[in-house]
Coordinates of C-alpha atoms in Angstrom, one line a residue:
Chain A
M1 CA 0.1 0.1 0.0
T2 CA 1.3 3.6 -1.0
R3 CA 1.4 6.2 1.0
K4 CA -1.4 7.9 -1.0
E5 CA -3.5 4.9 -0.5
L6 CA -3.1 4.9 3.0
V7 CA -4.4 8.4 3.5
E8 CA -7.5 7.5 0.9
L9 CA -8.3 4.5 3.0
I10 CA -8.0 6.8 6.3
Y11 CA -10.2 9.3 5.4
A12 CA -12.6 7.4 3.3
K13 CA -13.1 5.1 6.7
Q14 CA -12.9 8.3 8.8
S15 CA -10.4 6.1 11.0
F16 CA -7.2 5.5 11.9
L17 CA -7.7 2.9 13.8
C18 CA -5.7 -0.3 14.1
V19 CA -7.0 -3.5 16.3
G20 CA -4.3 -5.3 17.8
L21 CA -5.2 -9.1 17.3
D22 CA -3.3 -9.5 20.7
T23 CA -5.0 -13.0 21.0
D24 CA -4.7 -15.3 24.2
I25 CA -6.2 -18.4 24.4
K26 CA -6.4 -17.9 28.2
K27 CA -8.7 -14.6 27.4
I28 CA -11.0 -15.4 24.5
P29 CA -14.7 -16.4 25.2
Q30 CA -14.5 -19.9 26.7
H31 CA -17.2 -21.1 24.4
L32 CA -14.5 -20.9 21.5
L33 CA -12.5 -23.8 23.3
K34 CA -14.6 -26.3 21.7
E35 CA -13.6 -24.9 18.2
E36 CA -11.0 -26.8 15.9
D37 CA -8.7 -23.4 16.0
P38 CA -10.2 -21.2 18.9
I39 CA -7.7 -18.2 18.1
F40 CA -8.6 -18.0 14.2
A41 CA -12.2 -18.4 15.2
F42 CA -11.7 -15.5 17.5
N43 CA -9.7 -13.6 15.2
K44 CA -12.3 -14.0 12.4
A45 CA -15.5 -13.2 14.8
I46 CA -13.2 -10.1 15.3
I47 CA -12.2 -9.2 12.1
D48 CA -15.8 -9.4 10.6
A49 CA -17.4 -7.6 13.4
T50 CA -14.8 -4.5 13.9
S51 CA -13.8 -4.2 9.6
Q52 CA -15.6 -1.2 9.3
Y53 CA -14.4 0.6 12.0
C54 CA -10.6 0.4 11.3
M55 CA -8.4 0.6 8.5
A56 CA -5.9 -1.9 10.0
Y57 CA -5.1 -5.1 11.7
K58 CA -1.8 -6.1 14.3
P59 CA -1.5 -9.6 15.2
N60 CA 1.3 -9.4 17.8
L61 CA 3.4 -12.4 16.8
A62 CA 4.6 -13.4 20.0
F63 CA 0.9 -14.7 21.0
Y64 CA 0.9 -16.7 18.0
E65 CA 4.5 -17.9 18.4
S66 CA 3.6 -18.5 21.9
N67 CA 1.6 -21.3 20.5
G68 CA 4.3 -23.1 18.7
V69 CA 3.6 -24.9 15.8
K70 CA -0.5 -24.4 16.2
G71 CA -0.1 -20.6 16.8
W72 CA 1.6 -20.4 13.3
I73 CA -1.2 -21.9 11.9
S74 CA -3.4 -19.8 13.5
F75 CA -1.4 -16.5 12.8
E76 CA -1.2 -17.9 8.9
K77 CA -4.8 -18.5 8.9
T78 CA -5.6 -15.3 10.2
I79 CA -3.1 -13.6 7.3
Q80 CA -5.1 -15.6 4.8
Y81 CA -8.1 -14.7 5.5
L82 CA -7.5 -10.8 6.0
N83 CA -5.8 -11.5 2.6
K84 CA -8.9 -13.0 1.1
H85 CA -11.5 -10.8 2.4
Y86 CA -10.0 -7.4 3.6
P87 CA -7.3 -6.8 1.1
H88 CA -7.7 -2.8 1.5
H89 CA -7.4 -3.0 5.5
F90 CA -3.5 -2.4 6.4
I91 CA -1.9 -5.2 7.8
I92 CA 1.0 -4.9 10.3
A93 CA 2.8 -8.0 11.6
D94 CA 4.2 -6.7 15.0
A95 CA 7.2 -8.8 14.9
K96 CA 10.0 -6.5 16.3
R97 CA 12.4 -8.4 14.7
G98 CA 15.8 -7.1 13.7
D99 CA 19.1 -9.2 12.8
I100 CA 21.9 -9.2 10.7
G101 CA 21.5 -8.5 7.0
N102 CA 21.0 -11.8 5.6
T103 CA 18.9 -13.0 8.4
S104 CA 16.8 -9.6 7.5
A105 CA 16.1 -10.6 4.4
M106 CA 15.0 -14.0 4.7
Y107 CA 12.4 -12.3 7.4
A108 CA 11.4 -9.8 4.7
R109 CA 11.2 -12.8 2.0
T110 CA 8.7 -14.3 4.4
F111 CA 6.6 -11.3 5.5
F112 CA 6.3 -9.4 2.6
E113 CA 6.6 -12.1 -0.4
E114 CA 5.0 -15.2 1.1
M115 CA 2.5 -13.3 3.4
N116 CA 1.8 -10.5 1.7
L117 CA 1.8 -8.3 4.6
D118 CA 1.8 -4.6 4.4
S119 CA 4.4 -3.8 7.1
L120 CA 6.5 -5.2 9.8
T121 CA 7.5 -3.8 13.2
V122 CA 11.4 -3.9 13.5
A123 CA 14.1 -3.4 16.0
P124 CA 16.5 -0.4 15.3
Y125 CA 19.4 -1.5 17.8
M126 CA 21.5 -3.4 15.3
G127 CA 21.4 -0.2 12.9
E128 CA 20.9 -0.3 9.3
D129 CA 21.9 -3.9 7.5
S130 CA 19.2 -5.0 9.8
V131 CA 16.5 -2.8 8.7
S132 CA 17.6 -2.0 4.9
P133 CA 16.3 -5.5 3.6
F134 CA 12.9 -4.7 4.6
L135 CA 13.2 -1.2 2.4
Q136 CA 13.7 -3.4 -0.8
Y137 CA 9.8 -3.8 -1.7
E138 CA 7.6 -1.3 -3.0
G139 CA 4.4 -0.5 -1.3
K140 CA 5.7 -2.5 1.6
W141 CA 6.7 -0.5 5.0
V142 CA 9.1 -1.0 7.9
I143 CA 7.5 0.3 11.0
L144 CA 10.8 0.8 13.5
L145 CA 10.5 1.0 17.3
A146 CA 11.4 4.5 18.3
L147 CA 10.0 5.7 21.5
T148 CA 7.8 2.6 22.9
S149 CA 4.9 2.9 25.9
N150 CA 6.5 0.8 28.1
K151 CA 8.5 1.4 31.4
G152 CA 11.6 0.2 30.1
S153 CA 11.3 2.9 27.4
Q154 CA 13.3 5.0 30.1
D155 CA 16.0 2.8 30.1
F156 CA 18.1 3.4 27.0
Q157 CA 15.7 5.5 24.7
L158 CA 15.8 8.2 26.7
T159 CA 19.7 8.3 27.1
S160 CA 20.8 11.5 25.7
D161 CA 24.2 11.7 23.9
A162 CA 26.8 14.6 24.4
E163 CA 25.1 16.5 21.7
G164 CA 21.8 16.3 23.7
E165 CA 20.4 13.7 21.3
R166 CA 18.3 11.4 22.9
L167 CA 18.8 7.8 21.3
F168 CA 15.0 7.8 19.7
E169 CA 15.8 10.9 18.4
K170 CA 19.1 9.5 16.8
V171 CA 16.8 6.5 15.8
L172 CA 14.4 8.9 13.6
R173 CA 17.0 10.9 12.3
K174 CA 19.7 8.2 11.4
S175 CA 16.9 6.2 10.1
Q176 CA 15.5 8.7 7.6
E177 CA 19.3 7.7 5.8
W178 CA 17.7 4.5 4.8
G179 CA 14.2 4.9 4.2
N180 CA 11.6 7.7 3.5
E181 CA 7.9 8.8 4.3
E182 CA 6.7 6.2 1.7
N183 CA 8.5 3.2 3.3
M184 CA 8.8 3.8 6.8
M185 CA 7.1 4.8 10.0
Y186 CA 7.9 4.4 13.3
V187 CA 6.6 3.2 16.6
V188 CA 5.8 5.7 19.5
G189 CA 4.0 4.6 22.5
A190 CA 0.3 6.9 23.1
T191 CA 1.9 6.9 26.7
Q192 CA 4.6 9.3 25.7
G193 CA 2.0 12.5 25.3
K194 CA 3.9 15.5 24.7
M195 CA 6.9 13.9 23.5
F196 CA 5.0 13.4 20.3
K197 CA 6.1 17.5 19.8
D198 CA 9.5 16.8 20.1
I199 CA 9.0 13.5 17.4
R200 CA 7.3 15.9 15.0
K201 CA 10.6 17.9 15.2
I202 CA 12.4 15.2 13.1
V203 CA 9.8 13.6 11.5
P204 CA 7.5 16.1 10.8
H205 CA 5.4 14.1 8.0
H206 CA 6.1 10.3 8.8
F207 CA 3.3 7.9 10.0
L208 CA 3.4 7.0 13.1
L209 CA 2.2 3.8 14.8
V210 CA 0.6 4.3 18.3
P211 CA 0.0 1.9 20.6
G212 CA -0.7 2.1 24.4
V213 CA -4.3 3.9 23.9
G214 CA -6.7 1.7 26.2
A215 CA -5.7 -0.7 28.2
Q216 CA -2.0 1.0 28.9
G217 CA -3.4 4.6 30.0
G218 CA -2.3 6.6 26.9
S219 CA -5.0 9.6 25.6
L220 CA -6.0 9.6 21.8
E221 CA -7.1 13.1 22.2
E222 CA -3.5 14.2 23.4
V223 CA -1.5 11.6 20.4
C224 CA -3.9 13.5 17.9
K225 CA -3.4 17.3 19.3
Y226 CA 0.7 16.8 19.6
G227 CA 1.1 14.2 16.8
M228 CA -1.5 14.6 14.3
T229 CA -0.4 15.7 10.8
D230 CA -2.3 17.5 7.9
D231 CA -2.8 14.3 6.4
C232 CA -3.3 12.6 9.4
G233 CA 0.0 10.5 9.8
L234 CA -1.1 8.3 12.4
I235 CA -2.4 5.0 13.3
V236 CA -3.7 4.5 16.7
N237 CA -3.5 0.8 17.9
S238 CA -5.9 -0.7 20.2
S239 CA -6.0 -4.4 21.5
R240 CA -7.2 -5.5 24.5
A241 CA -10.0 -2.5 25.2
I242 CA -11.8 -3.8 22.0
I243 CA -11.3 -7.4 21.5
Y244 CA -11.6 -8.6 25.5
A245 CA -13.8 -5.8 26.2
D246 CA -17.0 -8.7 26.5
S247 CA -16.2 -12.7 27.3
T248 CA -19.5 -13.7 26.6
E249 CA -21.0 -14.7 23.5
N250 CA -21.7 -11.4 22.5
F251 CA -17.7 -10.5 22.5
A252 CA -17.6 -9.4 18.9
K253 CA -21.0 -7.4 19.1
V254 CA -19.1 -5.6 22.1
A255 CA -16.0 -5.3 20.4
A256 CA -17.6 -3.7 17.1
Q257 CA -19.4 -1.3 19.8
K258 CA -16.0 -0.5 20.9
A259 CA -14.3 0.0 17.7
K260 CA -17.0 2.3 16.7
E261 CA -16.4 4.7 19.7
V262 CA -13.3 4.9 19.0
Q263 CA -13.7 5.8 15.4
L264 CA -16.3 8.0 15.9
Q265 CA -13.5 10.1 18.2
M266 CA -11.3 9.4 15.5
A267 CA -13.8 11.2 12.8
N268 CA -14.0 14.0 15.5
E269 CA -10.0 14.6 15.4
L270 CA -9.9 14.5 11.8
A271 CA -12.4 17.2 11.6
K272 CA -11.0 19.4 14.4
K273 CA -7.7 19.1 12.1
A274 CA -9.5 19.6 9.1
A275 CA -11.2 23.0 10.4
N276 CA -7.5 24.5 12.2
Chain B
M1 CA 21.9 -25.1 33.2
T2 CA 23.9 -23.5 36.3
R3 CA 27.0 -21.3 35.7
K4 CA 28.7 -24.2 37.5
E5 CA 27.4 -27.0 35.3
L6 CA 28.2 -24.9 32.6
V7 CA 31.7 -24.4 33.2
E8 CA 32.4 -28.2 34.3
L9 CA 30.9 -28.6 30.8
I10 CA 33.5 -26.5 28.8
Y11 CA 36.0 -28.2 30.6
A12 CA 35.2 -31.6 30.5
K13 CA 34.8 -31.6 26.6
Q14 CA 37.8 -28.8 26.3
S15 CA 35.4 -27.0 24.2
F16 CA 33.3 -23.6 24.2
L17 CA 32.1 -24.0 20.6
C18 CA 28.5 -23.4 19.7
V19 CA 27.4 -24.6 16.4
G20 CA 24.8 -22.2 15.2
L21 CA 22.1 -24.1 12.9
D22 CA 21.1 -21.5 10.9
T23 CA 19.7 -24.0 8.5
D24 CA 18.9 -22.3 4.9
I25 CA 16.9 -24.8 2.7
K26 CA 18.6 -23.3 -0.5
K27 CA 22.6 -24.1 1.2
I28 CA 21.9 -27.7 2.1
P29 CA 23.1 -30.7 0.3
Q30 CA 20.6 -31.7 -2.6
H31 CA 20.2 -35.2 -1.7
L32 CA 18.7 -34.1 1.7
L33 CA 15.4 -32.5 -0.3
K34 CA 14.3 -35.8 -1.0
E35 CA 13.5 -36.4 3.0
E36 CA 10.2 -35.5 4.1
D37 CA 11.8 -32.8 6.4
P38 CA 15.0 -31.6 4.8
I39 CA 15.8 -29.2 7.2
F40 CA 15.6 -31.5 10.3
A41 CA 17.5 -34.2 8.3
F42 CA 20.5 -31.7 8.2
N43 CA 20.1 -30.6 11.6
K44 CA 20.2 -34.3 12.9
A45 CA 23.1 -35.5 10.6
I46 CA 24.9 -32.3 11.8
I47 CA 24.1 -32.6 15.6
D48 CA 25.4 -36.2 15.5
A49 CA 28.4 -35.5 13.6
T50 CA 29.6 -32.4 15.8
S51 CA 28.0 -33.4 19.1
Q52 CA 31.6 -34.1 20.6
Y53 CA 33.3 -31.3 19.5
C54 CA 30.6 -28.5 20.7
M55 CA 29.4 -28.3 23.7
A56 CA 26.1 -26.0 22.5
Y57 CA 23.7 -25.4 19.8
K58 CA 21.9 -22.2 18.7
P59 CA 19.5 -22.6 15.9
N60 CA 18.9 -18.9 14.7
L61 CA 14.6 -18.9 14.7
A62 CA 15.0 -16.8 11.6
F63 CA 15.9 -19.4 9.6
Y64 CA 13.0 -21.6 10.7
E65 CA 10.2 -19.0 10.7
S66 CA 10.8 -17.6 7.1
N67 CA 9.5 -21.2 6.2
G68 CA 6.2 -20.6 8.0
V69 CA 4.1 -23.4 9.7
K70 CA 7.1 -25.7 8.2
G71 CA 9.6 -24.1 9.7
W72 CA 8.2 -23.9 13.2
I73 CA 8.0 -27.9 12.9
S74 CA 11.7 -28.6 11.7
F75 CA 12.6 -26.4 14.8
E76 CA 10.5 -28.0 17.1
K77 CA 11.5 -31.3 16.2
T78 CA 15.2 -29.9 16.1
I79 CA 14.6 -28.8 19.8
Q80 CA 13.1 -32.2 20.9
Y81 CA 15.9 -34.3 19.4
L82 CA 18.4 -32.3 21.1
N83 CA 16.5 -32.8 24.5
K84 CA 15.8 -36.1 24.2
H85 CA 19.6 -37.3 23.0
Y86 CA 21.9 -34.4 23.7
P87 CA 20.5 -33.4 26.9
H88 CA 24.1 -32.0 28.6
H89 CA 24.4 -29.3 25.5
F90 CA 23.6 -26.3 26.3
I91 CA 20.4 -24.9 24.0
I92 CA 20.1 -21.2 22.8
A93 CA 17.0 -20.1 21.1
D94 CA 18.7 -17.3 18.9
A95 CA 15.3 -15.2 18.9
K96 CA 16.3 -11.5 19.6
R97 CA 12.8 -11.1 20.8
G98 CA 12.3 -8.1 23.3
D99 CA 8.7 -6.6 23.6
I100 CA 6.3 -5.2 26.5
G101 CA 6.3 -7.0 29.8
N102 CA 3.0 -9.2 29.3
T103 CA 4.4 -10.7 25.7
S104 CA 8.0 -11.4 27.1
A105 CA 6.2 -13.5 29.6
M106 CA 4.5 -15.2 26.9
Y107 CA 7.6 -15.6 24.9
A108 CA 9.6 -16.8 28.2
R109 CA 7.1 -19.4 28.6
T110 CA 6.9 -20.7 25.6
F111 CA 11.0 -20.9 25.3
F112 CA 11.7 -22.3 28.6
E113 CA 8.6 -24.2 30.1
E114 CA 7.6 -25.6 27.1
M115 CA 10.7 -26.2 24.9
N116 CA 12.9 -26.5 27.5
L117 CA 15.7 -24.4 26.3
D118 CA 18.5 -22.9 28.1
S119 CA 18.8 -19.8 27.1
L120 CA 17.4 -17.0 24.7
T121 CA 19.0 -14.3 22.7
V122 CA 16.8 -11.1 23.5
A123 CA 17.0 -7.2 22.1
P124 CA 17.7 -4.5 25.1
Y125 CA 16.2 -1.4 23.2
M126 CA 12.6 -1.8 25.3
G127 CA 14.4 -2.0 28.6
E128 CA 14.2 -3.5 31.9
D129 CA 10.4 -4.9 31.7
S130 CA 11.1 -6.5 27.9
V131 CA 13.9 -8.9 29.6
S132 CA 13.3 -9.6 33.5
P133 CA 10.3 -11.9 32.6
F134 CA 13.0 -14.1 31.2
L135 CA 14.8 -13.8 34.5
Q136 CA 12.1 -15.4 36.8
Y137 CA 13.8 -19.0 35.7
E138 CA 16.4 -21.0 37.6
G139 CA 18.5 -22.3 35.7
K140 CA 17.6 -20.6 32.7
W141 CA 19.8 -17.7 31.0
V142 CA 18.8 -14.3 29.0
I143 CA 21.6 -13.5 26.3
L144 CA 21.0 -10.0 25.8
L145 CA 22.4 -8.2 22.7
A146 CA 25.1 -5.7 23.7
L147 CA 27.6 -5.4 20.8
T148 CA 26.6 -7.3 17.5
S149 CA 29.3 -8.6 14.5
N150 CA 27.4 -6.5 12.0
K151 CA 28.2 -3.4 10.0
G152 CA 24.9 -1.5 11.6
S153 CA 26.4 -2.0 15.3
Q154 CA 28.0 1.3 14.9
D155 CA 24.5 3.1 13.7
F156 CA 23.8 3.2 17.7
Q157 CA 25.4 0.7 20.0
L158 CA 28.4 2.6 19.7
T159 CA 26.8 6.2 20.3
S160 CA 28.2 7.9 23.4
D161 CA 26.5 9.6 26.1
A162 CA 27.2 13.0 27.5
E163 CA 30.0 11.0 30.1
G164 CA 31.5 9.2 27.3
E165 CA 29.3 6.0 28.3
R166 CA 29.1 4.0 25.0
L167 CA 25.3 2.5 24.3
F168 CA 26.0 -1.1 24.6
E169 CA 28.2 0.0 27.4
K170 CA 25.2 1.2 29.1
V171 CA 23.2 -1.9 28.4
L172 CA 25.9 -4.0 29.9
R173 CA 26.0 -2.1 33.2
K174 CA 22.3 -1.0 33.4
S175 CA 21.3 -4.7 33.0
Q176 CA 23.5 -6.0 35.6
E177 CA 20.6 -4.2 38.4
W178 CA 18.0 -7.2 36.6
G179 CA 20.1 -10.0 36.1
N180 CA 23.4 -11.7 37.3
E181 CA 26.3 -13.7 36.5
E182 CA 23.9 -16.9 36.6
N183 CA 21.2 -15.8 34.9
M184 CA 22.7 -13.3 32.2
M185 CA 24.9 -13.5 29.4
Y186 CA 26.1 -10.8 26.1
V187 CA 26.4 -11.3 22.9
V188 CA 29.8 -9.6 21.6
G189 CA 30.6 -10.1 18.3
A190 CA 33.9 -11.5 17.5
T191 CA 34.5 -8.8 14.9
Q192 CA 34.5 -6.5 17.6
G193 CA 38.0 -7.4 18.4
K194 CA 39.8 -5.4 21.4
M195 CA 36.8 -4.1 22.3
F196 CA 36.4 -7.1 24.4
K197 CA 38.7 -5.1 26.6
D198 CA 36.3 -2.5 27.3
I199 CA 33.5 -4.9 27.8
R200 CA 36.0 -7.0 30.5
K201 CA 36.1 -3.7 32.6
I202 CA 32.4 -3.6 33.0
V203 CA 31.2 -7.5 33.2
P204 CA 34.7 -9.1 34.1
H205 CA 32.9 -12.6 34.6
H206 CA 29.7 -12.6 32.8
F207 CA 29.5 -15.3 30.1
L208 CA 30.0 -14.0 26.4
L209 CA 28.6 -15.4 23.6
V210 CA 30.3 -14.3 20.5
P211 CA 29.3 -14.8 17.1
G212 CA 31.1 -13.8 14.1
V213 CA 34.0 -16.5 14.2
G214 CA 34.7 -17.9 10.7
A215 CA 32.6 -16.6 8.0
Q216 CA 32.1 -13.7 9.1
G217 CA 35.7 -12.9 9.8
G218 CA 36.5 -12.5 13.5
S219 CA 39.3 -14.0 15.0
L220 CA 39.2 -16.9 18.1
E221 CA 42.8 -15.9 19.1
E222 CA 41.9 -12.3 19.4
V223 CA 38.5 -13.3 21.1
C224 CA 40.5 -15.6 23.9
K225 CA 42.8 -12.8 24.3
Y226 CA 41.0 -10.2 25.3
G227 CA 37.9 -11.8 26.0
M228 CA 38.5 -15.4 28.3
T229 CA 38.2 -15.1 31.9
D230 CA 39.5 -17.8 34.4
D231 CA 36.8 -19.9 34.1
C232 CA 36.7 -19.6 30.4
G233 CA 33.9 -16.9 30.2
L234 CA 33.3 -17.2 26.4
I235 CA 30.9 -19.7 24.1
V236 CA 32.0 -18.6 20.5
N237 CA 29.4 -19.6 17.6
S238 CA 30.2 -20.4 14.7
S239 CA 27.4 -21.4 11.7
R240 CA 28.5 -21.4 8.2
A241 CA 32.0 -22.2 8.4
I242 CA 30.9 -25.6 9.8
I243 CA 27.5 -26.7 8.8
Y244 CA 27.7 -25.5 5.0
A245 CA 31.6 -26.5 4.8
D246 CA 31.1 -29.3 2.7
S247 CA 28.0 -29.5 0.4
T248 CA 28.3 -33.2 -0.6
E249 CA 27.0 -36.3 1.0
N250 CA 30.1 -35.9 3.1
F251 CA 28.6 -32.9 4.7
A252 CA 28.2 -34.1 8.4
K253 CA 31.6 -35.8 8.0
V254 CA 33.4 -32.7 7.0
A255 CA 31.2 -30.2 9.3
A256 CA 33.0 -32.7 12.3
Q257 CA 36.1 -32.1 11.0
K258 CA 35.6 -28.5 10.9
A259 CA 34.3 -28.4 14.3
K260 CA 37.0 -30.7 15.7
E261 CA 39.7 -28.3 14.2
V262 CA 37.8 -25.6 16.4
Q263 CA 37.6 -27.5 18.9
L264 CA 41.4 -28.5 19.3
Q265 CA 42.2 -24.6 19.2
M266 CA 40.2 -24.4 21.8
A267 CA 41.6 -26.5 24.1
N268 CA 45.1 -25.1 23.4
E269 CA 43.3 -21.4 24.1
L270 CA 41.9 -22.9 27.6
A271 CA 45.4 -24.3 28.1
K272 CA 47.2 -21.3 27.4
K273 CA 45.0 -19.3 30.0
A274 CA 45.4 -22.1 32.7
A275 CA 49.4 -21.6 32.5
N276 CA 49.4 -17.8 33.0

């Protein structure tokens, strides 16, 4: 998906909501456990119920890998289902990969060629050659971890160098030598609030993938206030607050309601921005 | 495996060699392609041939994941085979994971409880809560990326802060607040040569996992000169130079010869150290 198509998608749907498919066998409704593949059954129901309110889906691979081979089957089935029935949604594999060049190239082949995903989250610690193999695919995106939503983000990401540049700022700046606004985004946690102002000084136009709204406590309004660009520039992820909003047989319906509530807030934020 | 057991293993075998199972379907001998699971068939032959010369195996998950579900089956079979036939070898999942706390906890369960691996490589970018869930298992190890062997290690890992501390040094120092010499090691690339001196100032006793000897050009002698401790303190990995030394039906035999050559150099290095 090109940047132009991504922006059109967001305005057409009046939504920049990404639904995080952090599907945990211990948290899904009990009645699904009798299904052959409960994880996939849950995902399918959540996707069908929420698709009109969101523009992206983000399965976190950790949740699938933690079930071993069975988990990978659920993951692949989910991706195949999305590719077949929702080809216009933006699909993010939340993989947080990052390895030496030849290994990253293998990951790129798997996720972009074989699975036809739109994007992949990548950890920056190993530098350019761990990231650049993912940038060789037209219409595909690297989403680089910059400033994450967790407490541990303080340990290294906020460290300043001799010139006062913090590590996450260095990641933002340096990585622009490798990719551009058409193939690179950044992960910035919603819990980082006013930091979005500093981030926009370095990446005024890049798209940001923003986890941490909802269960982790980030505010959508604040994220939009400091992070939104003229063509939106945000994909905001919500996982637990939507997919686990209800644990009865009504779970998909309630997830849809929650997604709709977020979508309405987002439409409002887009309108506010347009009016400015 | 406790640190004491690990050290005993190394001296008993006179080897601190880890054979990297970076198994690529495109690089294994042609005649294996007729096997039901060529990747596992290759691994099994390599393991049986090299086990007496090495004390550890390190499958790099990227190579397995890039084959999707089939790859995970090969990976799990390899781990089961190692657990069953070589329970005294130290098994490292080269996964380079790192995610928010609840996700890291899921990874820890999978790799340590279900698969019974001894250790896992972890990326430090997301800080403490992405690492500490792995430190809750007695006899299990986190191997944290510190200074990697690739060119991109220069991009962020070598950045100095206002006090002149480089990022990899900060990772070494800070992570000692989370773990200790009994449950934490560090990845330091063999290509980093004299950097081992600086590293030993911060972690004088910790074990280091050292990739990059062989195909990537690092020198075993230099690594030992600057990095070896009184109880060894090193696990040196070689992948391509051993497993792909030959591509005929003799591949396992040649791999064993190569592993033996490295083991003899290692025995020599251990003797040199003991004599000092």
